[in-house]
Structures are given as C-alpha cells and as structure tokens.
Amino acid sequence: MNTARPIWIYDTTLRDGAQREGLSLSLEDKLRIARKLDEMGVPFIEGGWPGANPKDVKFFWKLQENPLQQAEIVAFCSTRRPHKNTADDRMLQAILAAETRWVTLFGKSWDLHVTEGLNTSLEENLAMIGETIAYLRDRGRRIIYDAEHWFDGYKHNPEYALKTLKTALEAGAEWLVFCDTNGGTLPQEIGRIVREVIENLPPQTQLGIHTHNDSGTAVANALAAVTEGVQMVQGTINGYGERCGNANLCTLIPNLQLKLNYRCLEPEQLVQLTSTSRLISEIANLAPNDHAPFVGRSAFAHKGGIHVSAVARNPLTYEHITPQSIGNERRIVISDQSGLSNVLSKARSFGIELNKQDDTCRQILQRLKELEHEGYQFEAAEASFELLMRSVLGQRKQMFEIHGFQIHCDLLKECDILPDSDEFCNNALATIKVRVNGKELLEVAEGNGPVSALDAALRKALVKFYPEIANFYLTDYKVRILDGKAGTSAKTRVLVEWSNGEQRWTTLGVSTNIIDASYQAVVEGIEYGLLLKLPSQAAAV
C-alpha cells in the first residue's frame, strides 16, 4: 500500500494552455485531450469558461452526453461584476448550465487590481468573492478558489490579501489556490509566503499552487509550495500557456512522484506521461520539444562514446531515473563523435546484435564518419542510420526501386488568373518511374512546389502496393546550407520528419542539388515507414 502523501493534479491545458500564442484547439481537439488526460488519471481537468465562447459551451454539452471515466471536469469563471446582483449575472447562469460538480472561481487578491483594474472598492471586491461563492454553493457546486495575483497582492498588502482568502473560505470554497499570475516570484519567496499564510489559516485548509513561467521558475515555484504543505498543483501539459507558459506538468509530476515521493498518479498511469505529452503536442500542431526534461526524445539520449560505454555497464552513471518509468526510452545518438560502443548500442536498439570484434561493426563506423564528413548528420536522422546499417549488413531489402524522375515547375503570377493579385503561384509537375514487385510504373502528380509534387507522385505509385503509405505524413521539413560561401552551388542537407500517427522518424539527404537532397530524404522516409509497418513483408525487388 502506497502511504505517500497525495498531491492532486489539476490540468488547465484546455484553458490556460490554449492561451499560448499560435496555439488553437478545435472542439474535437479539446475533447480528445480531455479523454487522454482522463485515461492518464488526472483528477481535475479544467475544461474552459462556459459562456465566454460557443466552443466551450459545446465542450461541456458534449461531456454531459458522454462523461469522462475518472476525472472531474471543472468549469472556470470569475466572480460577479462590481455592484451587480449575483443572480442576474448571465456568466454565472452559463456556469450552472455546464452542470459540472466543480467550479473554479478566480478573484482579485491584489489591491492594485481591485482599485485600478476593476475600478471598485476593496470592500466591494470582498463582497464579490463571498457572494459569488455562496451563490454557487447554494446551487450544489463545489468551489476551487483561484486567488489571482496572490503573491504580488500579499507582498503589497498582506492584510488585505489574507482577507480575500478568508472571505472565500467562509463562503464555502473547499480549495484555496495561490496564483503567481505574473510569474515574477522566485522559489524562496514562494516558500516563505506559503509558510506564513498557512500559519494564518484554519488547520486542514486545502491549498493549491498555480505558477507561470515568466521568470523560468514555474516548476521550481510549484515544488517549493508543495514542500511547504500545498496539496494541489495546477499546470499544463508541456508547459503551454500565455506569454512564457505555465508550470509544466510533464516535469512536475515525475519530480513530485519519483524524486519527492508524493503520490500523483498510479505507476501504470505515470508510464503514459511521455506518450500523452507527444500526443497533445501533435493535436496542438506544435513540434514536440525534443530536449524537454523527462519526456523529450533527447532526455535520455547519449552521444559521447565514453557516456555510451558507461551507460551500457550501469545506466545510473548518466541517467537520473529509469526512462521507462515515465514511458520514455534510452537513445544512443550516432554522429562523428561516436565510437564502437555507440554503434553496438544503436544496433541493439534496432534489434541487431553486433560483435565488437566483428569487422562489420568497424565498417559501419567508418562509413558513418565518411558520410558525416560529407555533410550527413545521423544524430538527427536515426531512421537513415538504421537503413545505412542494414545496407552494410546486407539486410536492406528494397521494397521499390526508383528508375528516374523529372520535375517541371511553373512560376505564374496570380494576376494571370486573378487580375487584382500580385501574388505568385508555384505549380510543379513530377513524373516518376518506379519498379515494384517486378512491375514498372510511370506516375504523374502535381504539387505546391517540386518536393510536394515528387512526394505526391511517389505515393501515387506505391500506395497501390502498400496502402499503409496513405497514413504517412510529413511533420517537418528543414533545409540547411552547409557551405554558404559556395553561393547557389552550396551543398544542402535536408531533414524530413515523418509520422504515422503512432511513431515518428527522421530521414535525411545531402546534395548540391536541393531537389536531389529532398528526393533522398523522401524516398528513405517512405522506405523506413514501410519497414516499421511491414517488417516481415519487405520483399526484394
């Protein structure tokens, strides 16, 4: 039996996270994220502000029809407006219509915000807090009170800030949450203030912490509050949020559970953390942060030969936790810094057993260093390295063979079609000849640019034999000029990142011709995707 003190995780990705610049979630996106968080065992999920926009209203309606299995879905709103009757506030009627058991209500803690933001008196602000909470409590709602700008308010006027908390508590709030809304407080201040406030509140008061990352200390601030006795942590997946973001739950949860021995999630739920982080980044259409603590692809990546050799003997030498405990995995990065230990470990991760004394291992290492000298960068394109390794070993079976391609591009002014437009239209037509299973195919496809057209023509030819290709899609395309002094004759490196909805892989190509480099990366990307899906069906041409 786990006797560790529980910490209640409160996720606000669907509201706070959605306030990040460049992030937009559809209704279906929000529902999908909510169900994934529910599956992971998050106790509280803040769904949004009913009445603030039609999408949030529909979100709560959908969950009334098909409720979550474990989590409490929470509606969010502010206190009533100054000098208004609570019962007449349409915003509160929308909150009641959402039919959630829990409501998170935020109110002003900082006298500056009361007098200059709300343009009202300090007494009226206390009435707004107390009356709104009492109104919702009388209608069966349980209240989490977010004390907005708490730390700034406490530092400026501690007596008044404490009055706002006590008012909320007396009106029936079950949780009081300290919010560092501007994100400017540091961990030592957080700890001191939380400690002082606890001494001024009734025993057993349930407290939470909500931190923003404007000073880069959101996670540290939340940990500081927990060590002083706070029992709820609010944050977002991947730290998404307005300005610099919110406290990152993907960092907080493993630190709390694996380092500080608090109980946040069940172990079988904790292992979903990495996949949840990556799924939500995909839904949000944001590239995952490969260098994120715990859940990033590079969080347990080892590049230096000495490190790789040490980790092979004992992972504790360079890993602070077991990657599998949070659903991640160890990765051996291959580059010109590699030694035989890297090659052996990388091969093992691909299911290939090599002998250090075997000359093949040295051939792979030699070929790796030669290609990296030419401009290849396999640490960023492990799929291409696996294909290279299988080529040297004689294990790379061709599922298709390119016999040639041509690309024709037209750069037309839109004004040729639309008289009032000064924009250009970049049309491309690709013709490709492919041999698959003994048959030669000639296919033609159009695209928005040469690489798009080439990709479309290749897929058109292959999807008849390999329908799985329909699920492959490009998630990123990068071009790097390797020797800028050569001008338009410079060698370029193209990296293409792929996904099939479950796995990610990256391939690369290098050439003085950007079309050729792109062609190499696209062809290898499709080949590797097929190896992932059809490992036993990869037949030689």
Coordinates of C-alpha atoms in Angstrom, one line a residue:
M1 CA 0.0 0.0 0.0
N2 CA 1.4 3.4 -1.0
T3 CA 1.3 5.6 2.1
A4 CA 2.9 8.6 0.3
R5 CA 1.1 11.9 0.8
P6 CA -1.2 12.6 -2.3
I7 CA -0.8 15.6 -4.5
W8 CA -3.9 16.5 -6.5
I9 CA -3.0 17.3 -10.1
Y10 CA -5.2 19.9 -11.8
D11 CA -4.7 20.3 -15.5
T12 CA -5.5 23.5 -17.2
T13 CA -4.2 22.8 -20.7
L14 CA -7.6 23.3 -22.3
R15 CA -7.9 26.9 -21.0
D16 CA -4.5 28.3 -19.8
G17 CA -2.6 26.2 -22.4
A18 CA -4.9 27.3 -25.2
Q19 CA -3.9 30.9 -24.4
R20 CA -0.4 30.3 -25.8
E21 CA 0.3 32.4 -28.9
G22 CA 0.0 30.3 -32.0
L23 CA -2.0 27.5 -30.3
S24 CA -5.6 26.9 -31.3
L25 CA -7.8 24.0 -30.3
S26 CA -10.9 22.9 -32.0
L27 CA -13.9 21.4 -30.1
E28 CA -12.7 17.9 -31.2
D29 CA -9.2 18.7 -30.1
K30 CA -10.4 19.7 -26.7
L31 CA -12.5 16.5 -26.3
R32 CA -9.6 14.3 -27.4
I33 CA -7.2 15.9 -25.0
A34 CA -9.7 15.7 -22.1
R35 CA -10.2 12.0 -22.7
K36 CA -6.4 11.3 -22.9
L37 CA -5.9 13.2 -19.6
D38 CA -8.8 11.2 -18.1
E39 CA -7.2 8.0 -19.2
M40 CA -3.9 9.0 -17.6
G41 CA -5.6 9.5 -14.3
V42 CA -5.5 13.3 -13.9
P43 CA -8.0 14.1 -11.1
F44 CA -9.1 17.6 -12.2
I45 CA -9.3 18.8 -15.8
E46 CA -10.3 22.5 -16.3
G47 CA -12.4 22.5 -19.5
G48 CA -12.7 26.2 -20.1
W49 CA -15.0 29.1 -19.4
P50 CA -18.7 28.3 -20.3
G51 CA -20.4 31.4 -21.8
A52 CA -17.1 33.0 -22.8
N53 CA -17.3 31.4 -26.3
P54 CA -19.6 28.9 -28.1
K55 CA -16.9 26.3 -28.4
D56 CA -16.6 26.0 -24.6
V57 CA -20.3 25.8 -24.2
K58 CA -20.4 22.9 -26.7
F59 CA -17.5 21.2 -25.0
F60 CA -19.4 20.9 -21.7
W61 CA -22.5 19.8 -23.5
K62 CA -20.6 17.0 -25.2
L63 CA -19.2 15.8 -21.8
Q64 CA -22.7 15.8 -20.4
E65 CA -23.7 13.4 -23.1
N66 CA -20.6 11.2 -22.8
P67 CA -18.9 11.9 -19.4
L68 CA -15.3 11.2 -18.5
Q69 CA -14.5 8.0 -16.7
Q70 CA -12.2 9.2 -13.8
A71 CA -11.5 12.9 -13.8
E72 CA -13.7 15.7 -12.6
I73 CA -14.3 18.2 -15.4
V74 CA -14.1 21.7 -14.0
A75 CA -15.8 24.9 -15.3
F76 CA -13.9 28.2 -14.9
C77 CA -15.2 31.7 -14.3
S78 CA -14.6 35.0 -12.4
T79 CA -16.5 36.5 -9.5
R80 CA -19.6 38.5 -10.3
R81 CA -19.1 42.0 -11.7
P82 CA -18.9 45.0 -9.4
H83 CA -22.2 46.3 -8.0
K84 CA -24.2 43.6 -9.8
N85 CA -26.7 41.1 -8.4
T86 CA -25.2 37.7 -8.5
A87 CA -28.5 36.0 -9.6
D88 CA -28.7 38.3 -12.6
D89 CA -25.2 37.6 -13.8
R90 CA -25.6 35.7 -17.2
M91 CA -22.0 34.4 -16.9
L92 CA -22.9 32.5 -13.7
Q93 CA -26.0 31.1 -15.4
A94 CA -23.7 29.7 -18.1
I95 CA -21.6 28.1 -15.4
L96 CA -24.6 26.4 -13.9
A97 CA -25.8 25.2 -17.3
A98 CA -22.4 23.4 -17.8
E99 CA -23.6 21.1 -15.0
T100 CA -20.1 20.4 -13.6
R101 CA -19.8 19.3 -10.0
W102 CA -16.7 21.5 -9.5
V103 CA -16.3 25.2 -10.4
T104 CA -13.0 27.1 -10.3
L105 CA -13.7 30.7 -9.5
F106 CA -11.0 33.4 -9.6
G107 CA -11.0 36.7 -7.7
K108 CA -8.7 39.6 -7.1
S109 CA -6.1 39.4 -4.3
W110 CA -4.0 42.4 -5.2
D111 CA -5.5 45.8 -4.1
L112 CA -3.9 47.4 -7.2
H113 CA -6.1 45.3 -9.4
V114 CA -9.2 46.0 -7.4
T115 CA -8.8 49.8 -7.5
E116 CA -7.3 50.2 -11.0
G117 CA -8.4 47.0 -12.8
L118 CA -11.9 46.6 -11.5
N119 CA -12.2 50.3 -10.6
T120 CA -14.1 49.4 -7.4
S121 CA -13.5 49.4 -3.6
L122 CA -11.7 46.9 -1.6
E123 CA -14.9 46.1 0.4
E124 CA -16.9 45.5 -2.9
N125 CA -14.2 43.1 -4.1
L126 CA -14.6 41.0 -0.9
A127 CA -18.4 41.1 -1.4
M128 CA -17.9 39.9 -5.0
I129 CA -15.8 36.9 -3.8
G130 CA -18.1 35.9 -0.9
E131 CA -21.4 36.3 -2.7
T132 CA -20.4 34.5 -5.9
I133 CA -19.1 31.5 -4.0
A134 CA -22.1 31.4 -1.7
Y135 CA -24.4 31.6 -4.8
L136 CA -22.7 28.7 -6.5
R137 CA -22.5 26.6 -3.3
D138 CA -26.3 27.1 -2.7
R139 CA -26.8 25.5 -6.1
G140 CA -24.8 22.4 -5.3
R141 CA -21.4 23.4 -6.8
R142 CA -18.1 22.7 -5.1
I143 CA -15.6 25.5 -5.3
I144 CA -11.9 25.8 -6.0
Y145 CA -10.9 29.5 -5.4
D146 CA -8.0 30.8 -7.5
A147 CA -6.5 33.7 -5.7
E148 CA -5.3 35.7 -8.8
H149 CA -2.1 37.7 -8.4
W150 CA -1.8 36.2 -4.9
F151 CA 1.9 36.7 -4.3
D152 CA 2.0 40.2 -5.7
G153 CA -1.0 41.1 -3.7
Y154 CA 0.4 39.6 -0.5
K155 CA 3.8 41.4 -0.9
H156 CA 2.0 44.7 -1.5
N157 CA -0.8 44.4 1.1
P158 CA -0.7 41.2 3.1
E159 CA -3.5 42.1 5.4
Y160 CA -6.0 42.6 2.6
A161 CA -4.8 39.6 0.6
L162 CA -5.4 37.4 3.6
K163 CA -8.9 38.9 3.9
T164 CA -9.7 37.7 0.4
L165 CA -8.7 34.2 1.2
K166 CA -10.7 34.1 4.5
T167 CA -13.7 35.5 2.7
A168 CA -13.6 32.7 0.1
L169 CA -13.1 30.1 2.8
E170 CA -16.0 31.4 4.9
A171 CA -18.3 31.5 1.9
G172 CA -17.7 27.8 1.2
A173 CA -14.6 27.4 -1.0
E174 CA -13.0 23.9 -0.5
W175 CA -9.7 24.8 -2.1
L176 CA -7.7 28.0 -2.0
V177 CA -5.1 28.2 -4.8
F178 CA -2.2 30.6 -4.7
C179 CA -1.6 32.1 -8.2
D180 CA 1.6 33.6 -9.3
T181 CA -0.2 35.2 -12.3
N182 CA 2.6 37.4 -13.5
G183 CA 5.2 34.7 -13.0
G184 CA 7.7 37.1 -11.3
T185 CA 8.0 35.4 -7.9
L186 CA 11.1 33.3 -7.1
P187 CA 11.1 29.9 -5.2
Q188 CA 12.4 31.3 -1.9
E189 CA 9.6 33.9 -1.8
I190 CA 7.0 31.3 -2.7
G191 CA 8.1 29.1 0.2
R192 CA 8.2 31.9 2.7
I193 CA 4.8 33.3 1.8
V194 CA 3.1 30.0 1.7
R195 CA 4.5 29.2 5.1
E196 CA 3.3 32.5 6.5
V197 CA -0.2 32.1 5.1
I198 CA -0.6 28.6 6.4
E199 CA 0.0 30.0 9.9
N200 CA -2.9 32.4 9.4
L201 CA -5.5 30.0 8.1
P202 CA -7.5 27.3 9.9
P203 CA -5.8 23.9 10.2
Q204 CA -6.6 21.4 7.5
T205 CA -7.3 24.1 4.9
Q206 CA -6.8 22.6 1.4
L207 CA -4.3 24.7 -0.6
G208 CA -3.1 24.7 -4.2
I209 CA -0.5 26.4 -6.3
H210 CA -0.7 27.9 -9.8
T211 CA 2.5 29.3 -11.3
H212 CA 3.5 30.9 -14.5
N213 CA 7.0 30.7 -16.1
D214 CA 7.9 34.3 -16.8
S215 CA 11.0 34.0 -14.6
G216 CA 11.7 30.5 -15.8
T217 CA 10.9 29.1 -12.3
A218 CA 7.3 27.9 -12.6
V219 CA 8.2 24.3 -11.8
A220 CA 10.6 25.2 -9.0
N221 CA 8.0 27.6 -7.6
A222 CA 5.3 24.8 -7.5
L223 CA 7.8 22.4 -5.9
A224 CA 8.6 25.0 -3.2
A225 CA 4.9 25.4 -2.4
V226 CA 4.4 21.7 -2.2
T227 CA 7.3 21.2 0.3
E228 CA 5.6 23.9 2.5
G229 CA 2.3 21.9 2.6
V230 CA 0.3 22.7 -0.6
Q231 CA -1.7 19.7 -1.7
M232 CA -2.9 20.7 -5.3
V233 CA -0.7 21.6 -8.2
Q234 CA -2.1 23.3 -11.3
G235 CA -0.3 23.3 -14.6
T236 CA -0.4 22.4 -18.2
I237 CA 0.9 19.6 -20.4
N238 CA 4.2 20.7 -22.0
G239 CA 4.0 24.0 -20.1
Y240 CA 1.8 25.5 -22.7
G241 CA 0.3 28.9 -21.7
E242 CA 0.2 32.6 -22.2
R243 CA 3.5 34.6 -22.5
C244 CA 6.2 32.2 -21.3
G245 CA 3.8 29.4 -20.3
N246 CA 2.5 27.7 -17.2
A247 CA 4.1 25.2 -14.9
N248 CA 4.9 22.1 -16.9
L249 CA 3.1 19.1 -15.6
C250 CA 5.3 16.8 -17.6
T251 CA 8.2 18.0 -15.4
L252 CA 6.3 18.5 -12.2
I253 CA 4.6 15.1 -11.9
P254 CA 7.8 12.9 -12.2
N255 CA 9.7 15.3 -9.9
L256 CA 6.9 15.1 -7.3
Q257 CA 6.4 11.3 -7.6
L258 CA 9.8 9.9 -8.4
K259 CA 12.1 12.4 -6.6
L260 CA 10.0 13.7 -3.6
N261 CA 7.9 10.6 -3.1
Y262 CA 4.4 12.2 -3.3
R263 CA 1.6 10.3 -4.9
C264 CA 0.3 11.9 -8.1
L265 CA -0.6 9.1 -10.5
E266 CA -0.6 5.3 -10.3
P267 CA 2.6 3.8 -11.7
E268 CA 0.7 2.3 -14.7
Q269 CA -0.7 5.8 -15.4
L270 CA 2.7 7.5 -15.0
V271 CA 4.1 5.5 -17.9
Q272 CA 1.7 7.3 -20.2
L273 CA 3.3 10.6 -19.5
T274 CA 5.6 10.7 -22.5
S275 CA 3.0 9.5 -25.0
T276 CA 0.5 12.0 -23.6
S277 CA 3.0 14.8 -23.9
R278 CA 3.7 13.9 -27.6
L279 CA 0.1 13.3 -28.5
I280 CA -1.0 16.7 -27.1
S281 CA 1.8 18.4 -29.0
E282 CA 0.6 16.7 -32.2
I283 CA -3.0 17.7 -31.5
A284 CA -1.9 21.3 -30.8
N285 CA 0.1 21.2 -34.1
L286 CA 3.3 22.2 -32.2
A287 CA 6.6 20.4 -32.7
P288 CA 7.4 18.4 -29.5
N289 CA 10.3 19.8 -27.5
D290 CA 13.0 17.1 -28.0
H291 CA 15.0 18.5 -25.1
A292 CA 12.2 18.7 -22.6
P293 CA 13.1 17.1 -19.2
F294 CA 11.7 13.6 -18.7
V295 CA 9.5 13.3 -21.9
G296 CA 11.8 14.8 -24.6
R297 CA 13.3 12.4 -27.2
S298 CA 16.7 13.7 -26.1
A299 CA 16.0 13.4 -22.3
F300 CA 17.8 10.1 -22.2
A301 CA 20.0 10.4 -25.3
H302 CA 23.7 9.6 -25.1
K303 CA 26.2 10.8 -27.8
G304 CA 29.7 10.7 -26.4
G305 CA 31.4 7.3 -26.7
I306 CA 32.5 7.3 -23.0
H307 CA 29.0 8.0 -21.9
V308 CA 27.5 5.3 -24.0
S309 CA 30.0 2.8 -22.8
A310 CA 29.3 3.7 -19.1
V311 CA 25.5 3.6 -19.6
A312 CA 25.8 0.1 -21.1
R313 CA 27.5 -1.1 -17.9
N314 CA 25.3 0.8 -15.5
P315 CA 22.5 3.3 -16.6
L316 CA 22.8 5.1 -13.3
T317 CA 26.1 6.6 -14.5
Y318 CA 24.3 9.1 -16.7
E319 CA 20.6 8.7 -16.1
H320 CA 18.8 10.2 -13.0
I321 CA 15.7 7.9 -13.4
T322 CA 14.7 4.9 -15.4
P323 CA 13.3 6.2 -18.7
Q324 CA 10.6 3.5 -18.8
S325 CA 9.1 4.8 -15.6
I326 CA 7.6 7.7 -17.4
G327 CA 7.2 6.0 -20.8
N328 CA 10.4 7.3 -22.4
E329 CA 13.3 5.3 -23.7
R330 CA 17.1 5.4 -23.8
R331 CA 18.5 6.5 -27.1
I332 CA 22.1 6.2 -28.4
V333 CA 22.9 9.1 -30.7
I334 CA 25.1 8.4 -33.7
S335 CA 27.5 11.1 -35.0
D336 CA 31.1 11.6 -35.9
Q337 CA 31.7 11.7 -32.1
S338 CA 30.7 8.0 -31.9
G339 CA 32.8 5.1 -31.0
L340 CA 32.1 1.4 -31.3
S341 CA 30.0 1.5 -28.2
N342 CA 27.6 3.8 -29.9
V343 CA 27.3 1.6 -32.9
L344 CA 26.8 -1.5 -30.8
S345 CA 24.1 0.1 -28.6
K346 CA 22.3 1.7 -31.5
A347 CA 22.3 -1.6 -33.4
R348 CA 20.8 -3.3 -30.3
S349 CA 18.0 -0.8 -30.2
F350 CA 17.2 -1.8 -33.8
G351 CA 17.2 -5.4 -32.8
I352 CA 20.6 -6.1 -34.4
E353 CA 23.3 -7.8 -32.4
L354 CA 26.8 -7.0 -33.4
N355 CA 30.1 -8.2 -32.1
K356 CA 32.7 -5.5 -31.2
Q357 CA 35.4 -7.7 -32.7
D358 CA 33.4 -8.1 -35.9
D359 CA 34.9 -6.2 -38.8
T360 CA 31.3 -5.2 -39.9
C361 CA 31.0 -3.0 -36.8
R362 CA 34.1 -1.1 -37.8
Q363 CA 32.8 -0.8 -41.4
I364 CA 29.6 0.8 -40.2
L365 CA 31.6 3.2 -38.0
Q366 CA 33.9 4.1 -40.9
R367 CA 31.0 4.6 -43.3
L368 CA 29.3 6.8 -40.7
K369 CA 32.3 9.1 -40.3
E370 CA 32.8 9.3 -44.0
L371 CA 29.2 10.4 -44.6
E372 CA 29.2 12.9 -41.7
H373 CA 32.3 14.4 -43.2
E374 CA 30.3 14.9 -46.4
G375 CA 27.6 16.7 -44.5
Y376 CA 25.2 14.0 -43.3
Q377 CA 24.1 14.3 -39.7
F378 CA 22.7 11.0 -38.4
E379 CA 22.1 12.1 -34.8
A380 CA 19.1 14.0 -36.2
A381 CA 18.1 11.2 -38.6
E382 CA 18.2 7.8 -36.9
A383 CA 15.9 6.2 -39.5
S384 CA 18.5 6.9 -42.2
F385 CA 21.2 5.5 -40.0
E386 CA 19.3 2.2 -39.5
L387 CA 18.9 1.9 -43.2
L388 CA 22.7 2.6 -43.6
M389 CA 23.5 -0.1 -41.0
R390 CA 21.2 -2.6 -42.7
S391 CA 22.8 -1.8 -46.1
V392 CA 26.3 -2.6 -44.7
L393 CA 25.0 -5.8 -43.1
G394 CA 23.2 -6.8 -46.3
Q395 CA 19.8 -6.7 -44.6
R396 CA 18.3 -3.8 -46.5
K397 CA 15.7 -5.2 -48.8
Q398 CA 14.3 -2.9 -51.5
M399 CA 10.5 -2.7 -51.5
F400 CA 10.6 -0.4 -54.5
E401 CA 13.2 1.0 -56.9
I402 CA 13.3 4.4 -58.5
H403 CA 14.3 4.3 -62.1
G404 CA 14.1 8.1 -62.6
F405 CA 12.1 11.2 -62.2
Q406 CA 11.5 14.6 -63.8
I407 CA 10.1 17.8 -62.3
H408 CA 8.7 20.7 -64.2
C409 CA 8.0 24.0 -62.4
D410 CA 5.9 27.0 -63.4
L411 CA 6.1 30.2 -61.6
L412 CA 3.0 32.2 -62.7
K413 CA 1.7 35.4 -61.4
E414 CA -1.7 35.1 -59.9
C415 CA -2.7 38.2 -61.9
D416 CA -2.7 35.9 -65.0
I417 CA -5.7 34.3 -63.3
L418 CA -6.9 36.9 -60.8
P419 CA -6.4 40.4 -62.2
D420 CA -6.1 42.2 -58.9
S421 CA -3.4 39.9 -57.4
D422 CA 0.3 40.5 -57.2
E423 CA 1.0 37.0 -55.7
F424 CA 2.9 34.2 -57.5
C425 CA 1.6 30.7 -58.0
N426 CA 4.2 28.0 -57.7
N427 CA 2.9 25.0 -59.6
A428 CA 5.1 21.8 -60.0
L429 CA 4.6 18.6 -62.0
A430 CA 6.5 15.5 -61.2
T431 CA 6.9 12.4 -63.3
I432 CA 8.4 9.3 -61.7
K433 CA 9.2 5.8 -62.9
V434 CA 9.1 3.1 -60.2
R435 CA 9.6 -0.6 -60.2
V436 CA 7.6 -2.5 -57.6
N437 CA 7.2 -6.3 -57.3
G438 CA 8.6 -6.7 -60.9
K439 CA 6.2 -4.1 -62.4
E440 CA 7.3 -0.8 -63.8
L441 CA 5.0 2.2 -63.1
L442 CA 5.0 5.7 -64.6
E443 CA 3.1 8.2 -62.5
V444 CA 2.5 11.9 -62.7
A445 CA 1.3 14.2 -59.9
E446 CA 1.1 18.0 -59.2
G447 CA 2.2 19.7 -56.0
N448 CA 2.8 23.1 -54.4
G449 CA 6.4 23.1 -55.3
P450 CA 8.9 20.4 -56.6
V451 CA 9.2 18.4 -53.3
S452 CA 5.5 18.3 -52.8
A453 CA 5.0 17.1 -56.4
L454 CA 7.7 14.5 -56.1
D455 CA 6.2 13.2 -52.8
A456 CA 2.7 13.0 -54.4
A457 CA 3.9 11.1 -57.5
L458 CA 5.9 8.6 -55.4
R459 CA 2.9 8.0 -53.1
K460 CA 0.6 7.6 -56.1
A461 CA 2.8 4.9 -57.5
L462 CA 3.4 3.0 -54.3
V463 CA 0.0 3.2 -52.4
K464 CA -1.4 0.6 -54.8
F465 CA 1.0 -1.9 -53.4
Y466 CA 1.5 -0.5 -49.9
P467 CA -1.8 1.1 -48.7
E468 CA -0.1 1.9 -45.4
I469 CA 1.6 4.8 -47.1
A470 CA -1.7 6.7 -47.0
N471 CA -1.2 7.2 -43.2
F472 CA 2.4 8.6 -43.6
Y473 CA 2.7 12.3 -43.4
L474 CA 5.4 14.9 -43.1
T475 CA 5.5 16.8 -39.8
D476 CA 8.6 18.9 -40.5
Y477 CA 11.0 19.8 -43.4
K478 CA 14.3 21.5 -42.8
V479 CA 16.9 22.7 -45.2
R480 CA 20.5 23.6 -44.1
I481 CA 23.1 25.2 -46.2
L482 CA 26.4 23.5 -45.4
D483 CA 28.9 25.8 -47.2
G484 CA 27.4 29.2 -47.7
K485 CA 30.5 30.6 -49.4
A486 CA 29.7 28.4 -52.5
G487 CA 26.6 30.5 -53.2
T488 CA 23.9 28.8 -55.2
S489 CA 26.3 25.8 -55.7
A490 CA 26.4 25.2 -52.0
K491 CA 25.8 21.7 -50.6
T492 CA 22.5 21.4 -48.7
R493 CA 21.3 19.0 -46.1
V494 CA 17.5 18.2 -46.0
L495 CA 15.9 16.7 -42.9
V496 CA 12.4 15.3 -43.2
E497 CA 10.4 14.3 -40.1
W498 CA 7.6 11.8 -40.5
S499 CA 4.8 10.3 -38.5
N500 CA 2.2 7.6 -39.0
G501 CA 0.1 8.8 -36.1
E502 CA 1.9 6.4 -33.6
Q503 CA 5.6 6.7 -34.4
R504 CA 8.0 9.4 -35.5
W505 CA 11.1 9.0 -37.6
T506 CA 13.5 11.3 -39.5
T507 CA 15.4 10.8 -42.7
L508 CA 18.0 13.0 -44.5
G509 CA 19.6 13.7 -47.8
V510 CA 22.7 15.7 -48.8
S511 CA 23.5 17.1 -52.2
T512 CA 24.5 20.3 -54.1
N513 CA 21.0 20.0 -55.7
I514 CA 18.3 20.7 -53.2
I515 CA 15.8 18.6 -55.2
D516 CA 18.1 15.6 -55.1
A517 CA 18.7 16.0 -51.3
S518 CA 14.9 16.2 -50.8
Y519 CA 14.4 13.2 -53.0
Q520 CA 16.8 11.1 -50.9
A521 CA 15.1 12.1 -47.7
V522 CA 11.6 11.5 -49.0
V523 CA 12.4 8.1 -50.5
E524 CA 14.1 6.9 -47.4
G525 CA 11.3 8.2 -45.2
I526 CA 8.7 6.2 -47.1
E527 CA 11.0 3.1 -47.1
Y528 CA 11.6 3.3 -43.4
G529 CA 7.9 3.8 -42.7
L530 CA 7.1 0.6 -44.6
L531 CA 9.8 -1.2 -42.6
L532 CA 8.1 -0.1 -39.4
K533 CA 4.7 -1.3 -40.6
L534 CA 5.7 -4.3 -42.7
P535 CA 8.9 -5.7 -41.3
S536 CA 8.2 -9.3 -42.3
Q537 CA 6.8 -8.4 -45.8
A538 CA 9.7 -6.3 -47.1
A539 CA 10.5 -8.3 -50.2
A540 CA 13.4 -7.7 -52.6
V541 CA 12.7 -6.1 -55.9

